[in-house]
Amino acid sequence: AQSVTQPDIHITVSEGASLELRCNYSYGATPYLFWYVQSPGQGLQLLLKYFSGDTLVQGIKGFEAEFKRSQSSFNLRKPSVHWSDAAEYFCAVGANRDDKIIFGKGTRLHILP
Amino acid sequence: EPEVTQTPSHQVTQMGQEVILRCVPISNHLYFYWYRQILGQKVEFLVSFYNNEISEKSEIFDDQFSVERPDGSNFTLKIRSTKLEDSAMYFCASSELRGDSYEQYFGPGTRLTVT
């Protein structure tokens, strides 16, 4: 069965600093991988996705993620965070194109001024 | 840009009452989903729907839950007799297969409060 682990419940970084949010997945084949962001009281917005091809994926808002099969990881990065990036970030995995998405428990990002 | 819409944004109901949550998926999408997020917890899959039938459901989706696509545009989730533990944010999503790419587009959610 698929599963997603986000080991960090909370992360605090200073505005302008770099960011890396960790995500590990468990799935037997090549998964479909996603990062979603949820601002307080809001819905889920897709930041980026990986299906195949280049393992470094660019997303919206300056985010990128790298798929590393050997480590079963799909970490999210941003070189310089902005106060507006404060939100909850969910890593997710799907098995097939029309399959359900399994979400991690999320990492809440706090930004220090 | 097309988007998934959900109504109402917030629903308060008493325990034991029936509720219907409504969603309008993106018009050319073929797959529809409901997820829920209990406050402070992760988003959990409830059910997927394709070609007018359930394609997969989770163990959460018991006999108290049902889904329907009553017309060409709406997709509903019904909870027959609500329980306190049904209080959560419910997200509708839809997707369309497009070659090697697919994405589930999520609506803004309906916050259900059962008292």
Coordinates of N, CA and C in Angstrom, one line a residue:
Chain A
A1 N 0.9 -1.2 0.0 CA 0.0 0.0 0.0 C 0.9 1.2 0.0
Q2 N 0.4 2.3 -0.6 CA 1.1 3.5 -0.7 C 1.1 4.2 0.7
S3 N 2.1 4.9 1.0 CA 2.1 5.8 2.2 C 3.1 6.9 2.0
V4 N 2.9 8.0 2.7 CA 3.7 9.2 2.6 C 4.1 9.6 4.0
T5 N 5.4 9.9 4.2 CA 5.9 10.4 5.5 C 6.5 11.7 5.3
Q6 N 6.0 12.7 6.1 CA 6.6 14.0 6.2 C 7.1 14.1 7.6
P7 N 8.4 14.0 7.8 CA 9.0 13.8 9.2 C 8.9 15.1 10.0
D8 N 8.8 16.2 9.4 CA 8.7 17.5 10.1 C 7.3 18.0 10.2
I9 N 6.8 18.1 11.4 CA 5.4 18.7 11.6 C 5.4 20.2 11.5
H10 N 6.5 20.8 12.0 CA 6.6 22.3 11.9 C 8.0 22.6 11.5
I11 N 8.1 23.6 10.7 CA 9.4 24.2 10.3 C 9.4 25.7 10.3
T12 N 10.4 26.3 10.9 CA 10.4 27.7 11.0 C 11.7 28.2 10.3
V13 N 11.5 29.1 9.4 CA 12.7 29.7 8.7 C 12.5 31.2 8.6
S14 N 13.6 31.9 8.5 CA 13.6 33.4 8.3 C 13.3 33.7 6.9
E15 N 12.6 34.9 6.8 CA 12.3 35.3 5.4 C 13.6 35.6 4.6
G16 N 13.6 35.1 3.4 CA 14.8 35.2 2.6 C 15.7 34.0 2.7
A17 N 15.5 33.1 3.7 CA 16.3 31.9 3.8 C 15.8 30.9 2.8
S18 N 16.7 29.9 2.6 CA 16.3 28.7 1.8 C 15.4 27.8 2.6
L19 N 14.7 26.9 1.9 CA 13.8 26.0 2.5 C 13.9 24.6 1.8
E20 N 13.8 23.6 2.7 CA 13.6 22.2 2.2 C 12.7 21.5 3.1
L21 N 11.6 21.0 2.5 CA 10.6 20.2 3.2 C 10.8 18.8 2.7
R22 N 10.9 17.9 3.7 CA 11.2 16.5 3.4 C 9.9 15.6 3.2
C23 N 10.0 14.7 2.3 CA 8.9 13.8 2.0 C 9.5 12.4 1.6
N24 N 9.1 11.4 2.2 CA 9.4 10.0 1.8 C 8.1 9.3 1.5
Y25 N 8.2 8.5 0.5 CA 7.0 7.7 0.1 C 7.3 6.2 0.1
S26 N 6.3 5.5 0.1 CA 6.4 4.0 0.0 C 5.4 3.5 -1.1
Y27 N 6.0 3.0 -2.1 CA 5.2 2.4 -3.2 C 6.1 1.6 -4.1
G28 N 5.6 0.5 -4.5 CA 6.4 -0.5 -5.2 C 6.9 -0.1 -6.6
A29 N 6.1 0.7 -7.3 CA 6.4 1.1 -8.7 C 6.7 2.6 -8.7
T30 N 6.9 3.1 -9.8 CA 7.1 4.5 -9.9 C 5.8 5.3 -9.6
P31 N 5.9 6.1 -8.6 CA 4.6 6.7 -8.2 C 4.4 8.0 -8.9
Y32 N 3.2 8.5 -8.8 CA 2.9 9.9 -9.2 C 3.0 10.7 -7.9
L33 N 3.8 11.7 -7.9 CA 4.1 12.5 -6.7 C 3.6 13.9 -6.8
F34 N 3.2 14.5 -5.7 CA 2.6 15.8 -5.7 C 3.0 16.6 -4.4
W35 N 3.1 17.9 -4.6 CA 3.1 18.8 -3.4 C 2.0 19.7 -3.5
Y36 N 1.2 19.8 -2.4 CA 0.1 20.8 -2.3 C 0.4 21.7 -1.2
V37 N -0.2 22.9 -1.3 CA -0.1 23.9 -0.3 C -1.5 24.3 0.2
Q38 N -1.6 24.5 1.5 CA -2.9 24.9 2.0 C -2.7 26.1 2.9
S39 N -3.2 27.2 2.5 CA -3.2 28.4 3.4 C -4.3 28.3 4.4
P40 N -4.2 29.0 5.6 CA -5.2 28.8 6.6 C -6.7 29.1 6.1
G41 N -7.5 28.1 6.3 CA -8.9 28.3 5.9 C -9.2 28.1 4.4
Q42 N -8.1 27.7 3.7 CA -8.3 27.6 2.2 C -8.2 26.2 1.8
G43 N -8.4 26.0 0.5 CA -8.4 24.7 -0.1 C -7.0 24.3 -0.4
L44 N -6.8 23.3 -1.3 CA -5.5 22.7 -1.6 C -5.1 23.2 -3.0
Q45 N -3.9 23.8 -3.1 CA -3.4 24.2 -4.3 C -2.2 23.4 -4.7
L46 N -2.2 22.9 -6.0 CA -1.1 22.1 -6.4 C 0.1 23.0 -6.7
L47 N 1.3 22.7 -6.1 CA 2.5 23.4 -6.3 C 3.2 22.8 -7.5
L48 N 3.3 21.5 -7.5 CA 4.0 20.8 -8.6 C 3.7 19.3 -8.5
K49 N 4.1 18.6 -9.6 CA 3.8 17.2 -9.7 C 5.0 16.5 -10.5
Y50 N 5.2 15.2 -10.2 CA 6.1 14.4 -10.9 C 5.4 13.1 -11.4
F51 N 5.6 12.9 -12.7 CA 5.0 11.6 -13.2 C 6.2 10.8 -13.8
S52 N 7.0 11.4 -14.6 CA 8.1 10.7 -15.2 C 9.1 11.8 -15.8
G53 N 10.2 11.3 -16.3 CA 11.1 12.2 -17.0 C 12.1 12.9 -16.0
D54 N 12.4 14.1 -16.3 CA 13.4 14.9 -15.5 C 13.0 14.8 -14.0
T55 N 13.9 14.4 -13.2 CA 13.6 14.2 -11.7 C 13.6 15.5 -11.0
L56 N 14.0 16.6 -11.6 CA 13.9 17.9 -10.9 C 12.7 18.6 -11.5
V57 N 11.7 18.9 -10.7 CA 10.5 19.4 -11.2 C 10.3 20.9 -10.7
Q58 N 9.9 21.7 -11.6 CA 9.7 23.1 -11.3 C 8.2 23.3 -11.1
G59 N 7.8 24.1 -10.1 CA 6.4 24.4 -9.8 C 6.1 25.9 -9.8
I60 N 5.0 26.2 -9.2 CA 4.6 27.5 -9.1 C 5.2 28.2 -7.9
K61 N 5.2 29.5 -7.9 CA 5.6 30.3 -6.7 C 7.1 30.1 -6.4
G62 N 7.9 29.6 -7.4 CA 9.3 29.5 -7.2 C 9.8 28.2 -6.5
F63 N 8.8 27.2 -6.3 CA 9.2 26.0 -5.7 C 9.7 25.0 -6.7
E64 N 10.5 24.0 -6.2 CA 10.9 22.9 -7.0 C 11.0 21.7 -6.1
A65 N 11.0 20.5 -6.7 CA 11.2 19.3 -6.0 C 12.0 18.3 -6.8
E66 N 12.7 17.5 -6.1 CA 13.5 16.5 -6.7 C 13.1 15.1 -6.3
F67 N 12.9 14.3 -7.3 CA 12.5 12.9 -7.1 C 13.8 12.1 -7.1
K68 N 14.0 11.3 -6.0 CA 15.1 10.5 -5.8 C 14.6 9.1 -5.5
R69 N 14.7 8.3 -6.6 CA 14.2 6.9 -6.5 C 14.9 6.1 -5.4
S70 N 16.2 6.2 -5.4 CA 17.1 5.4 -4.5 C 16.7 5.7 -3.0
Q71 N 16.3 6.9 -2.8 CA 15.9 7.3 -1.4 C 14.4 7.4 -1.1
S72 N 13.6 7.0 -2.2 CA 12.2 7.1 -2.1 C 11.8 8.5 -1.5
S73 N 12.4 9.5 -2.1 CA 12.1 10.9 -1.5 C 11.7 11.8 -2.6
F74 N 11.0 12.8 -2.2 CA 10.5 13.9 -3.1 C 10.4 15.2 -2.3
N75 N 11.6 15.7 -2.1 CA 11.7 16.9 -1.2 C 11.4 18.2 -1.9
L76 N 10.8 19.1 -1.3 CA 10.4 20.4 -1.8 C 11.4 21.4 -1.4
R77 N 11.8 22.3 -2.3 CA 12.8 23.3 -2.0 C 12.3 24.6 -2.6
K78 N 12.8 25.7 -1.9 CA 12.7 27.0 -2.4 C 13.9 27.8 -2.0
P79 N 14.6 28.5 -2.9 CA 15.8 29.2 -2.6 C 15.7 30.3 -1.6
S80 N 14.6 31.0 -1.6 CA 14.4 32.2 -0.8 C 12.9 32.3 -0.4
V81 N 12.5 32.1 0.8 CA 11.1 32.1 1.2 C 10.6 33.6 1.4
H82 N 9.3 33.7 1.2 CA 8.6 35.0 1.4 C 7.6 34.8 2.5
W83 N 7.3 35.9 3.2 CA 6.3 35.7 4.3 C 5.0 35.1 3.9
S84 N 4.7 35.3 2.6 CA 3.4 34.7 2.1 C 3.5 33.2 1.9
D85 N 4.7 32.6 2.1 CA 4.8 31.2 1.9 C 4.4 30.4 3.2
A86 N 4.1 31.2 4.3 CA 3.6 30.5 5.5 C 2.3 29.8 5.2
A87 N 2.3 28.5 5.4 CA 1.2 27.7 5.1 C 1.5 26.3 5.5
E88 N 0.5 25.4 5.2 CA 0.8 23.9 5.4 C 1.0 23.3 4.1
Y89 N 2.0 22.4 4.1 CA 2.5 21.8 2.8 C 2.3 20.3 2.9
F90 N 1.6 19.8 1.9 CA 1.3 18.3 1.9 C 2.0 17.7 0.7
C91 N 2.7 16.6 1.0 CA 3.3 15.7 0.0 C 2.2 14.6 -0.2
A92 N 2.1 14.2 -1.5 CA 1.1 13.2 -1.7 C 1.5 12.2 -2.8
V93 N 1.0 11.0 -2.9 CA 1.4 10.0 -3.8 C 0.1 9.4 -4.4
G94 N 0.2 9.1 -5.7 CA -0.9 8.4 -6.4 C -0.3 7.2 -7.1
A95 N -1.0 6.1 -7.3 CA -0.5 4.9 -8.0 C -0.8 5.0 -9.5
N96 N -1.9 5.4 -9.8 CA -2.3 5.5 -11.2 C -2.9 6.8 -11.5
R97 N -3.2 7.0 -12.8 CA -3.6 8.3 -13.2 C -5.0 8.7 -12.6
D98 N -5.8 7.7 -12.4 CA -7.2 8.0 -11.9 C -7.3 7.5 -10.5
D99 N -6.2 7.3 -9.8 CA -6.3 6.7 -8.5 C -6.4 7.8 -7.5
K100 N -6.8 7.3 -6.3 CA -6.9 8.2 -5.2 C -5.5 8.7 -4.9
I101 N -5.4 9.9 -4.2 CA -4.2 10.4 -3.8 C -4.0 10.2 -2.3
I102 N -2.9 9.7 -1.8 CA -2.6 9.5 -0.4 C -1.7 10.7 0.0
F103 N -2.2 11.3 1.1 CA -1.5 12.5 1.6 C -0.7 12.2 2.8
G104 N 0.4 12.9 2.9 CA 1.2 12.9 4.2 C 0.4 13.8 5.2
K105 N 1.0 13.8 6.4 CA 0.3 14.5 7.5 C 0.6 16.0 7.4
G106 N 1.5 16.4 6.6 CA 1.7 17.9 6.4 C 2.8 18.4 7.2
T107 N 3.4 19.5 6.7 CA 4.4 20.3 7.4 C 3.9 21.7 7.4
R108 N 3.8 22.2 8.6 CA 3.4 23.6 8.7 C 4.7 24.5 8.7
L109 N 4.7 25.4 7.8 CA 5.8 26.3 7.6 C 5.6 27.7 8.3
H110 N 6.4 28.1 9.1 CA 6.4 29.4 9.8 C 7.5 30.3 9.3
I111 N 7.3 31.5 9.0 CA 8.3 32.4 8.5 C 8.5 33.5 9.5
L112 N 9.8 33.7 9.9 CA 10.2 34.7 10.8 C 10.6 36.0 10.0
P113 N 10.1 37.2 10.5 CA 10.4 38.4 9.7 C 11.9 38.7 9.7
Chain B
E1 N -9.3 30.7 -15.5 CA -9.0 29.2 -15.5 C -10.2 28.5 -14.8
P2 N -10.6 27.3 -15.4 CA -11.7 26.6 -14.8 C -11.4 26.1 -13.4
E3 N -12.4 26.0 -12.5 CA -12.1 25.6 -11.2 C -13.3 24.8 -10.7
V4 N -13.0 24.0 -9.6 CA -14.0 23.2 -8.9 C -14.7 24.1 -7.9
T5 N -16.0 24.1 -7.8 CA -16.7 24.9 -6.9 C -17.5 24.0 -5.9
Q6 N -17.6 24.4 -4.7 CA -18.3 23.7 -3.7 C -19.3 24.6 -2.9
T7 N -20.4 24.0 -2.6 CA -21.4 24.7 -1.8 C -22.0 23.8 -0.8
P8 N -22.4 24.3 0.4 CA -22.0 25.6 0.9 C -20.6 25.6 1.4
S9 N -20.1 26.8 1.8 CA -18.7 26.8 2.3 C -18.7 26.3 3.7
H10 N -19.8 26.5 4.5 CA -19.9 26.1 5.8 C -21.3 25.6 6.1
Q11 N -21.4 24.4 6.7 CA -22.6 23.8 7.0 C -22.6 23.3 8.5
V12 N -23.6 23.8 9.2 CA -23.8 23.4 10.6 C -25.0 22.5 10.7
T13 N -24.9 21.3 11.3 CA -26.0 20.5 11.4 C -26.0 19.8 12.7
Q14 N -27.2 19.3 13.1 CA -27.3 18.5 14.3 C -27.1 17.0 14.1
M15 N -26.5 16.4 15.1 CA -26.2 15.0 15.0 C -27.5 14.2 14.6
G16 N -27.4 13.3 13.7 CA -28.5 12.5 13.2 C -29.2 13.1 12.0
Q17 N -28.9 14.3 11.7 CA -29.5 14.9 10.5 C -28.7 14.5 9.2
E18 N -29.4 14.6 8.1 CA -28.8 14.3 6.8 C -28.3 15.6 6.2
V19 N -27.1 15.5 5.6 CA -26.5 16.6 4.9 C -26.1 16.2 3.5
I20 N -26.2 17.2 2.6 CA -25.8 17.0 1.2 C -24.8 18.1 0.9
L21 N -23.6 17.7 0.6 CA -22.6 18.6 0.2 C -22.5 18.6 -1.4
R22 N -22.4 19.8 -1.9 CA -22.5 19.9 -3.4 C -21.2 20.3 -4.0
C23 N -20.9 19.8 -5.2 CA -19.7 20.2 -5.9 C -20.0 20.3 -7.4
V24 N -19.4 21.3 -8.0 CA -19.5 21.4 -9.5 C -18.1 21.2 -10.0
P25 N -17.8 20.0 -10.5 CA -16.4 19.7 -11.1 C -16.2 20.5 -12.3
I26 N -15.0 20.5 -12.8 CA -14.6 21.2 -14.0 C -15.3 20.4 -15.2
S27 N -15.9 21.2 -16.1 CA -16.9 20.6 -17.0 C -16.4 19.5 -17.9
N28 N -15.2 19.4 -18.3 CA -14.8 18.3 -19.2 C -14.1 17.2 -18.4
H29 N -14.2 17.2 -17.1 CA -13.5 16.2 -16.3 C -14.4 14.9 -16.2
L30 N -13.7 13.8 -16.0 CA -14.4 12.5 -16.0 C -14.4 11.8 -14.7
Y31 N -13.4 12.2 -13.8 CA -13.2 11.5 -12.6 C -13.5 12.4 -11.5
F32 N -14.2 11.9 -10.4 CA -14.6 12.8 -9.4 C -14.3 12.1 -8.0
Y33 N -13.9 12.9 -7.1 CA -13.4 12.4 -5.8 C -14.0 13.3 -4.6
W34 N -14.1 12.6 -3.5 CA -14.3 13.3 -2.2 C -13.2 12.9 -1.3
Y35 N -12.7 13.9 -0.6 CA -11.7 13.8 0.5 C -12.3 14.5 1.7
R36 N -11.7 14.2 2.9 CA -12.0 15.0 4.0 C -10.8 15.2 4.8
Q37 N -10.9 16.3 5.6 CA -9.8 16.6 6.5 C -10.3 17.0 7.9
I38 N -10.2 16.1 8.8 CA -10.5 16.5 10.2 C -9.5 17.5 10.7
L39 N -10.0 18.5 11.5 CA -9.2 19.6 11.9 C -7.9 19.1 12.5
G40 N -6.8 19.7 11.9 CA -5.5 19.4 12.4 C -4.9 18.0 11.9
Q41 N -5.7 17.3 11.0 CA -5.2 16.1 10.6 C -4.9 16.1 9.1
K42 N -4.5 15.0 8.5 CA -4.2 15.0 7.1 C -5.5 14.8 6.3
V43 N -5.3 15.1 5.0 CA -6.4 14.9 4.1 C -6.5 13.4 3.8
E44 N -7.8 12.9 3.8 CA -8.0 11.5 3.7 C -9.0 11.2 2.5
F45 N -8.7 10.3 1.7 CA -9.5 9.9 0.6 C -10.8 9.2 1.1
L46 N -11.9 9.6 0.5 CA -13.2 8.9 0.8 C -13.7 8.0 -0.3
V47 N -13.8 8.6 -1.5 CA -14.4 7.9 -2.6 C -14.0 8.5 -4.0
S48 N -13.9 7.6 -5.0 CA -13.8 8.1 -6.3 C -14.9 7.6 -7.2
F49 N -15.2 8.3 -8.2 CA -16.5 8.1 -9.0 C -16.1 8.3 -10.5
Y50 N -16.5 7.3 -11.3 CA -16.2 7.4 -12.7 C -17.3 6.7 -13.5
N51 N -17.8 7.3 -14.5 CA -18.8 6.6 -15.4 C -20.0 6.3 -14.6
N52 N -20.4 7.2 -13.7 CA -21.6 7.0 -12.9 C -21.6 5.9 -11.9
E53 N -20.4 5.5 -11.5 CA -20.4 4.5 -10.4 C -19.1 4.7 -9.6
I54 N -19.2 4.2 -8.4 CA -18.1 4.3 -7.5 C -17.0 3.4 -8.0
S55 N -15.8 4.0 -8.2 CA -14.6 3.1 -8.6 C -13.8 2.7 -7.4
E56 N -13.7 3.4 -6.4 CA -13.0 3.0 -5.2 C -13.6 3.8 -4.0
K57 N -13.5 3.1 -2.9 CA -13.9 3.8 -1.6 C -13.1 3.4 -0.5
S58 N -12.9 4.2 0.5 CA -12.1 3.9 1.6 C -13.0 3.3 2.7
E59 N -12.3 2.8 3.8 CA -13.1 2.2 4.9 C -13.9 3.3 5.6
I60 N -13.5 4.5 5.4 CA -14.3 5.6 6.1 C -15.7 5.7 5.4
F61 N -15.8 5.4 4.2 CA -17.0 5.6 3.4 C -17.9 4.4 3.6
D62 N -18.6 4.5 4.7 CA -19.5 3.4 5.1 C -20.9 3.6 4.5
D63 N -21.9 2.8 5.0 CA -23.2 2.9 4.5 C -23.9 4.3 4.8
Q64 N -23.3 5.1 5.6 CA -23.9 6.4 5.9 C -23.6 7.4 4.8
F65 N -22.7 7.0 4.0 CA -22.2 7.9 2.9 C -22.8 7.5 1.6
S66 N -23.1 8.4 0.7 CA -23.4 8.0 -0.7 C -23.0 9.2 -1.6
V67 N -22.7 8.9 -2.8 CA -22.4 10.0 -3.8 C -23.3 9.8 -5.0
E68 N -23.5 10.9 -5.7 CA -24.4 10.9 -6.8 C -24.0 12.0 -7.8
R69 N -24.2 11.8 -9.1 CA -24.0 12.8 -10.1 C -25.4 13.0 -10.7
P70 N -26.2 13.8 -10.0 CA -27.7 13.9 -10.4 C -27.9 14.5 -11.8
D71 N -27.0 15.3 -12.3 CA -27.2 15.8 -13.6 C -25.8 15.9 -14.2
G72 N -25.7 16.7 -15.3 CA -24.4 16.7 -16.0 C -23.3 17.6 -15.3
S73 N -23.7 18.3 -14.2 CA -22.7 19.2 -13.7 C -22.4 19.0 -12.2
N74 N -23.4 18.5 -11.4 CA -23.2 18.4 -10.0 C -22.7 17.1 -9.6
F75 N -22.0 17.1 -8.5 CA -21.5 15.8 -7.9 C -21.7 16.0 -6.4
T76 N -22.5 15.1 -5.8 CA -22.9 15.4 -4.4 C -22.4 14.3 -3.4
L77 N -22.2 14.6 -2.2 CA -21.9 13.7 -1.1 C -23.0 13.8 -0.1
K78 N -23.6 12.7 0.2 CA -24.7 12.7 1.2 C -24.2 11.9 2.4
I79 N -24.5 12.5 3.6 CA -24.3 11.8 4.8 C -25.7 11.6 5.4
R80 N -26.1 10.4 5.6 CA -27.5 10.1 6.0 C -27.8 10.5 7.4
S81 N -27.0 10.2 8.3 CA -27.2 10.4 9.7 C -25.9 10.9 10.3
T82 N -25.7 12.2 10.4 CA -24.4 12.7 10.8 C -24.1 12.3 12.2
K83 N -22.8 12.1 12.4 CA -22.2 11.9 13.8 C -21.2 13.0 14.1
L84 N -20.9 13.2 15.4 CA -20.0 14.2 15.8 C -18.7 14.1 15.0
E85 N -18.2 12.9 14.8 CA -16.9 12.6 14.2 C -16.9 12.9 12.7
D86 N -18.1 13.2 12.1 CA -18.1 13.6 10.7 C -17.7 15.1 10.5
S87 N -17.6 15.8 11.6 CA -17.1 17.2 11.5 C -15.8 17.2 10.9
A88 N -15.7 17.9 9.8 CA -14.4 18.0 9.0 C -14.6 19.0 7.9
M89 N -13.5 19.2 7.2 CA -13.6 19.9 5.9 C -13.6 18.8 4.8
Y90 N -14.6 19.0 3.9 CA -14.8 18.0 2.9 C -14.4 18.7 1.5
F91 N -13.5 18.0 0.9 CA -13.0 18.6 -0.4 C -13.5 17.7 -1.6
C92 N -14.0 18.3 -2.6 CA -14.3 17.7 -3.8 C -13.1 17.9 -4.8
A93 N -12.8 16.9 -5.6 CA -11.8 17.1 -6.6 C -12.3 16.4 -7.9
S94 N -11.7 16.9 -9.0 CA -12.0 16.2 -10.3 C -10.7 16.2 -11.2
S95 N -10.7 15.2 -12.1 CA -9.5 15.1 -13.0 C -10.0 14.6 -14.3
E96 N -9.1 14.8 -15.3 CA -9.3 14.4 -16.7 C -8.0 13.8 -17.2
L97 N -8.1 12.7 -17.8 CA -6.9 12.1 -18.3 C -6.5 12.9 -19.6
R98 N -5.2 13.3 -19.6 CA -4.7 14.0 -20.8 C -3.3 13.5 -21.1
G99 N -3.3 12.4 -21.8 CA -2.0 11.9 -22.2 C -1.2 11.4 -21.0
D100 N 0.0 11.9 -20.8 CA 0.8 11.5 -19.7 C 0.6 12.4 -18.5
S101 N -0.3 13.3 -18.6 CA -0.4 14.3 -17.5 C -1.8 14.1 -16.9
Y102 N -1.9 14.2 -15.6 CA -3.2 14.3 -15.0 C -3.0 15.0 -13.7
E103 N -4.0 15.6 -13.2 CA -4.0 16.4 -12.0 C -5.4 16.4 -11.4
Q104 N -5.5 16.2 -10.1 CA -6.7 16.4 -9.4 C -6.8 17.8 -9.0
Y105 N -7.9 18.5 -9.4 CA -8.2 19.9 -9.1 C -9.1 19.8 -7.9
F106 N -8.7 20.5 -6.8 CA -9.5 20.5 -5.6 C -10.4 21.8 -5.5
G107 N -11.5 21.6 -5.0 CA -12.4 22.7 -4.6 C -11.9 23.4 -3.3
P108 N -12.6 24.5 -3.0 CA -12.2 25.2 -1.7 C -12.6 24.5 -0.5
G109 N -13.5 23.5 -0.6 CA -13.9 22.8 0.6 C -15.2 23.3 1.2
T110 N -15.9 22.3 1.9 CA -17.1 22.7 2.7 C -16.7 22.2 4.1
R111 N -16.8 23.2 5.0 CA -16.6 22.9 6.5 C -17.9 22.4 7.1
L112 N -17.9 21.2 7.5 CA -19.1 20.6 8.1 C -18.9 20.5 9.6
T113 N -19.8 21.1 10.3 CA -19.8 21.1 11.8 C -21.0 20.4 12.3
V114 N -20.8 19.3 13.0 CA -22.0 18.5 13.5 C -22.0 18.8 15.0
T115 N -23.2 19.2 15.5 CA -23.3 19.6 16.9 C -24.2 18.6 17.7

